[in-house]
Amino acid sequence: FPLLIYSPDSLYQQKGGSAMKQTLLILALFLQSLLAFAENITEKSSVADSLLIELRALPHDTTRLKLLEKLVLTEQNSPHYIEYAEEMFNEAQRQKNPKYICSSTYFKILYYYNKNEVDSVSKLVNYVKPIAERMEFFRLYFNAQKLLIYTYTYKEKYEYAINESLKMLEKAE
């Protein structure tokens, strides 16, 4: 087992095997942190698993949408995040629930914003703005608009960012 912290010469110069004790201590700490990390991953996935099991039993009403929203929020750093957001969006459309249509669309906007995909962000923001405005979800409206402006700025599309900022300012007044 070639986990050496010192050169082989320095191992023989130590008295009383303190180098071996130090190596074992570091190995023990490494294994303990590895187990703690694995337990944390298991705990997170078990929450998602329990939510998925609960989801299967729910009827197609707002309780299902609430659980899907909880699942999306729980799995923000998961590769399954967009799948759950898409499922929430489709369920909200089936139920014709504008609150959850807006919420799920915003989750999708966040996903594509983090992936730096301007076209997807723009398309989704333009989709959600009229719904959010009609329902008076102004916080969501302006947050979505802000993400679009940031996306344009990061892609160095300054004219688009300025135009969107002016639209946002006009709407705020």
Short mmCIF file of C-alpha atoms in Angstrom, two decimals:
data_model
loop_
_atom_site.label_atom_id
_atom_site.label_comp_id
_atom_site.label_asym_id
_atom_site.label_seq_id
_atom_site.Cartn_x
_atom_site.Cartn_y
_atom_site.Cartn_z
CA PHE A 1 0.00 0.00 0.00
CA PRO A 2 2.08 2.91 -1.31
CA LEU A 3 0.57 5.84 0.65
CA LEU A 4 3.78 7.53 1.71
CA ILE A 5 3.92 10.94 3.24
CA TYR A 6 7.67 11.01 3.81
CA SER A 7 10.47 9.79 1.64
CA PRO A 8 11.60 6.23 2.49
CA ASP A 9 14.79 7.59 4.05
CA SER A 10 12.93 9.79 6.52
CA LEU A 11 10.74 6.86 7.62
CA TYR A 12 13.77 5.06 9.00
CA GLN A 13 15.09 8.14 10.76
CA GLN A 14 11.95 8.60 12.90
CA LYS A 15 11.94 7.03 16.36
CA GLY A 16 9.18 4.88 17.76
CA GLY A 17 7.23 4.52 14.48
CA SER A 18 5.66 7.99 14.65
CA ALA A 19 5.67 8.20 10.84
CA MET A 20 3.57 5.04 10.70
CA LYS A 21 1.18 6.47 13.32
CA GLN A 22 0.89 9.69 11.36
CA THR A 23 0.20 7.78 8.15
CA LEU A 24 -2.48 5.70 9.85
CA LEU A 25 -4.03 8.81 11.38
CA ILE A 26 -4.21 10.53 7.99
CA LEU A 27 -5.65 7.38 6.42
CA ALA A 28 -8.28 7.14 9.17
CA LEU A 29 -9.25 10.80 8.72
CA PHE A 30 -9.48 10.33 4.97
CA LEU A 31 -11.74 7.28 5.32
CA GLN A 32 -13.93 9.03 7.88
CA SER A 33 -14.42 12.07 5.62
CA LEU A 34 -15.12 9.76 2.67
CA LEU A 35 -17.81 7.94 4.66
CA ALA A 36 -19.36 11.22 5.81
CA PHE A 37 -19.46 12.45 2.20
CA ALA A 38 -21.04 9.18 1.01
CA GLU A 39 -23.65 9.38 3.78
CA ASN A 40 -24.51 12.94 2.75
CA ILE A 41 -25.00 11.88 -0.89
CA THR A 42 -27.17 8.94 0.19
CA GLU A 43 -29.25 11.21 2.38
CA LYS A 44 -29.90 13.64 -0.47
CA SER A 45 -30.86 10.92 -2.92
CA SER A 46 -33.07 9.22 -0.33
CA VAL A 47 -35.05 12.47 0.04
CA ALA A 48 -35.56 12.61 -3.72
CA ASP A 49 -36.41 8.89 -3.79
CA SER A 50 -39.03 9.29 -1.07
CA LEU A 51 -40.53 12.27 -2.90
CA LEU A 52 -40.67 10.26 -6.14
CA ILE A 53 -42.40 7.39 -4.37
CA GLU A 54 -44.91 9.81 -2.86
CA LEU A 55 -45.40 11.43 -6.27
CA ARG A 56 -46.57 8.17 -7.85
CA ALA A 57 -49.44 7.90 -5.40
CA LEU A 58 -50.71 11.47 -5.75
CA PRO A 59 -53.66 12.51 -7.89
CA HIS A 60 -53.21 15.10 -10.60
CA ASP A 61 -54.02 18.19 -8.56
CA THR A 62 -52.16 21.02 -6.81
CA THR A 63 -50.71 18.67 -4.18
CA ARG A 64 -48.87 16.95 -7.01
CA LEU A 65 -47.58 20.30 -8.26
CA LYS A 66 -46.44 21.26 -4.75
CA LEU A 67 -44.56 17.98 -4.43
CA LEU A 68 -42.97 18.43 -7.87
CA GLU A 69 -41.87 21.91 -6.82
CA LYS A 70 -40.34 20.47 -3.66
CA LEU A 71 -38.58 17.83 -5.76
CA VAL A 72 -37.17 20.48 -8.11
CA LEU A 73 -35.93 22.55 -5.19
CA THR A 74 -34.41 19.49 -3.52
CA GLU A 75 -32.58 18.42 -6.65
CA GLN A 76 -31.13 21.78 -7.73
CA ASN A 77 -27.59 20.42 -8.05
CA SER A 78 -28.68 17.15 -9.60
CA PRO A 79 -28.47 16.27 -13.28
CA HIS A 80 -32.19 15.37 -12.99
CA TYR A 81 -33.15 18.96 -12.12
CA ILE A 82 -34.30 19.89 -15.62
CA GLU A 83 -36.29 16.66 -15.95
CA TYR A 84 -38.23 17.44 -12.77
CA ALA A 85 -38.74 21.07 -13.81
CA GLU A 86 -40.03 19.88 -17.20
CA GLU A 87 -42.35 17.37 -15.53
CA MET A 88 -43.65 20.12 -13.24
CA PHE A 89 -44.19 22.38 -16.26
CA ASN A 90 -46.11 19.69 -18.17
CA GLU A 91 -48.25 18.89 -15.12
CA ALA A 92 -49.01 22.59 -14.58
CA GLN A 93 -50.05 22.92 -18.22
CA ARG A 94 -52.32 19.86 -17.95
CA GLN A 95 -53.96 21.42 -14.89
CA LYS A 96 -53.99 24.91 -16.48
CA ASN A 97 -52.40 26.31 -13.31
CA PRO A 98 -50.70 29.62 -14.15
CA LYS A 99 -48.89 29.89 -10.81
CA TYR A 100 -47.03 26.63 -11.35
CA ILE A 101 -46.60 27.25 -15.07
CA CYS A 102 -44.72 30.42 -14.13
CA SER A 103 -42.80 28.75 -11.33
CA SER A 104 -41.69 25.77 -13.43
CA THR A 105 -40.78 28.04 -16.33
CA TYR A 106 -38.65 30.11 -13.98
CA PHE A 107 -36.87 26.94 -12.81
CA LYS A 108 -36.15 26.13 -16.44
CA ILE A 109 -34.89 29.68 -17.02
CA LEU A 110 -32.49 29.25 -14.10
CA TYR A 111 -31.23 25.99 -15.54
CA TYR A 112 -30.54 27.45 -18.99
CA TYR A 113 -29.11 30.63 -17.47
CA ASN A 114 -26.59 28.50 -15.56
CA LYS A 115 -25.82 26.64 -18.81
CA ASN A 116 -25.34 30.04 -20.50
CA GLU A 117 -27.84 29.27 -23.27
CA VAL A 118 -29.10 32.66 -24.45
CA ASP A 119 -31.70 31.40 -26.92
CA SER A 120 -33.41 29.14 -24.38
CA VAL A 121 -33.40 31.84 -21.70
CA SER A 122 -34.82 34.39 -24.14
CA LYS A 123 -37.52 32.03 -25.40
CA LEU A 124 -38.64 31.06 -21.89
CA VAL A 125 -38.57 34.62 -20.56
CA ASN A 126 -40.72 35.77 -23.47
CA TYR A 127 -43.07 32.85 -22.77
CA VAL A 128 -43.45 33.56 -19.04
CA LYS A 129 -43.65 37.38 -19.10
CA PRO A 130 -47.26 37.69 -20.34
CA ILE A 131 -48.49 35.01 -17.94
CA ALA A 132 -46.65 36.52 -14.97
CA GLU A 133 -47.91 39.99 -15.87
CA ARG A 134 -51.51 38.81 -16.22
CA MET A 135 -51.32 36.99 -12.87
CA GLU A 136 -49.46 39.94 -11.28
CA PHE A 137 -46.45 37.82 -10.33
CA PHE A 138 -44.20 40.85 -10.64
CA ARG A 139 -41.30 39.46 -8.63
CA LEU A 140 -41.06 36.49 -10.97
CA TYR A 141 -41.56 38.77 -13.97
CA PHE A 142 -38.67 41.05 -13.02
CA ASN A 143 -36.39 38.20 -11.89
CA ALA A 144 -36.86 36.45 -15.23
CA GLN A 145 -36.20 39.72 -17.05
CA LYS A 146 -33.09 40.27 -14.93
CA LEU A 147 -31.71 36.84 -15.85
CA LEU A 148 -32.26 37.63 -19.52
CA ILE A 149 -30.37 40.92 -19.14
CA TYR A 150 -27.52 39.16 -17.33
CA THR A 151 -27.38 36.52 -20.06
CA TYR A 152 -27.15 39.17 -22.76
CA THR A 153 -24.45 40.98 -20.80
CA TYR A 154 -22.36 37.81 -20.35
CA LYS A 155 -22.62 37.11 -24.08
CA GLU A 156 -21.56 40.73 -24.74
CA LYS A 157 -24.86 41.56 -26.44
CA TYR A 158 -24.99 44.95 -24.80
CA GLU A 159 -27.62 46.49 -27.08
CA TYR A 160 -30.04 43.70 -26.27
CA ALA A 161 -29.28 44.07 -22.57
CA ILE A 162 -29.90 47.83 -22.70
CA ASN A 163 -33.17 47.38 -24.61
CA GLU A 164 -34.40 44.79 -22.10
CA SER A 165 -33.33 47.04 -19.22
CA LEU A 166 -35.30 49.93 -20.69
CA LYS A 167 -38.38 47.70 -21.10
CA MET A 168 -37.99 46.60 -17.49
CA LEU A 169 -37.69 50.20 -16.30
CA GLU A 170 -40.75 51.22 -18.31
CA LYS A 171 -42.73 48.35 -16.82
CA ALA A 172 -41.62 49.25 -13.28
CA GLU A 173 -42.87 52.80 -13.71
#
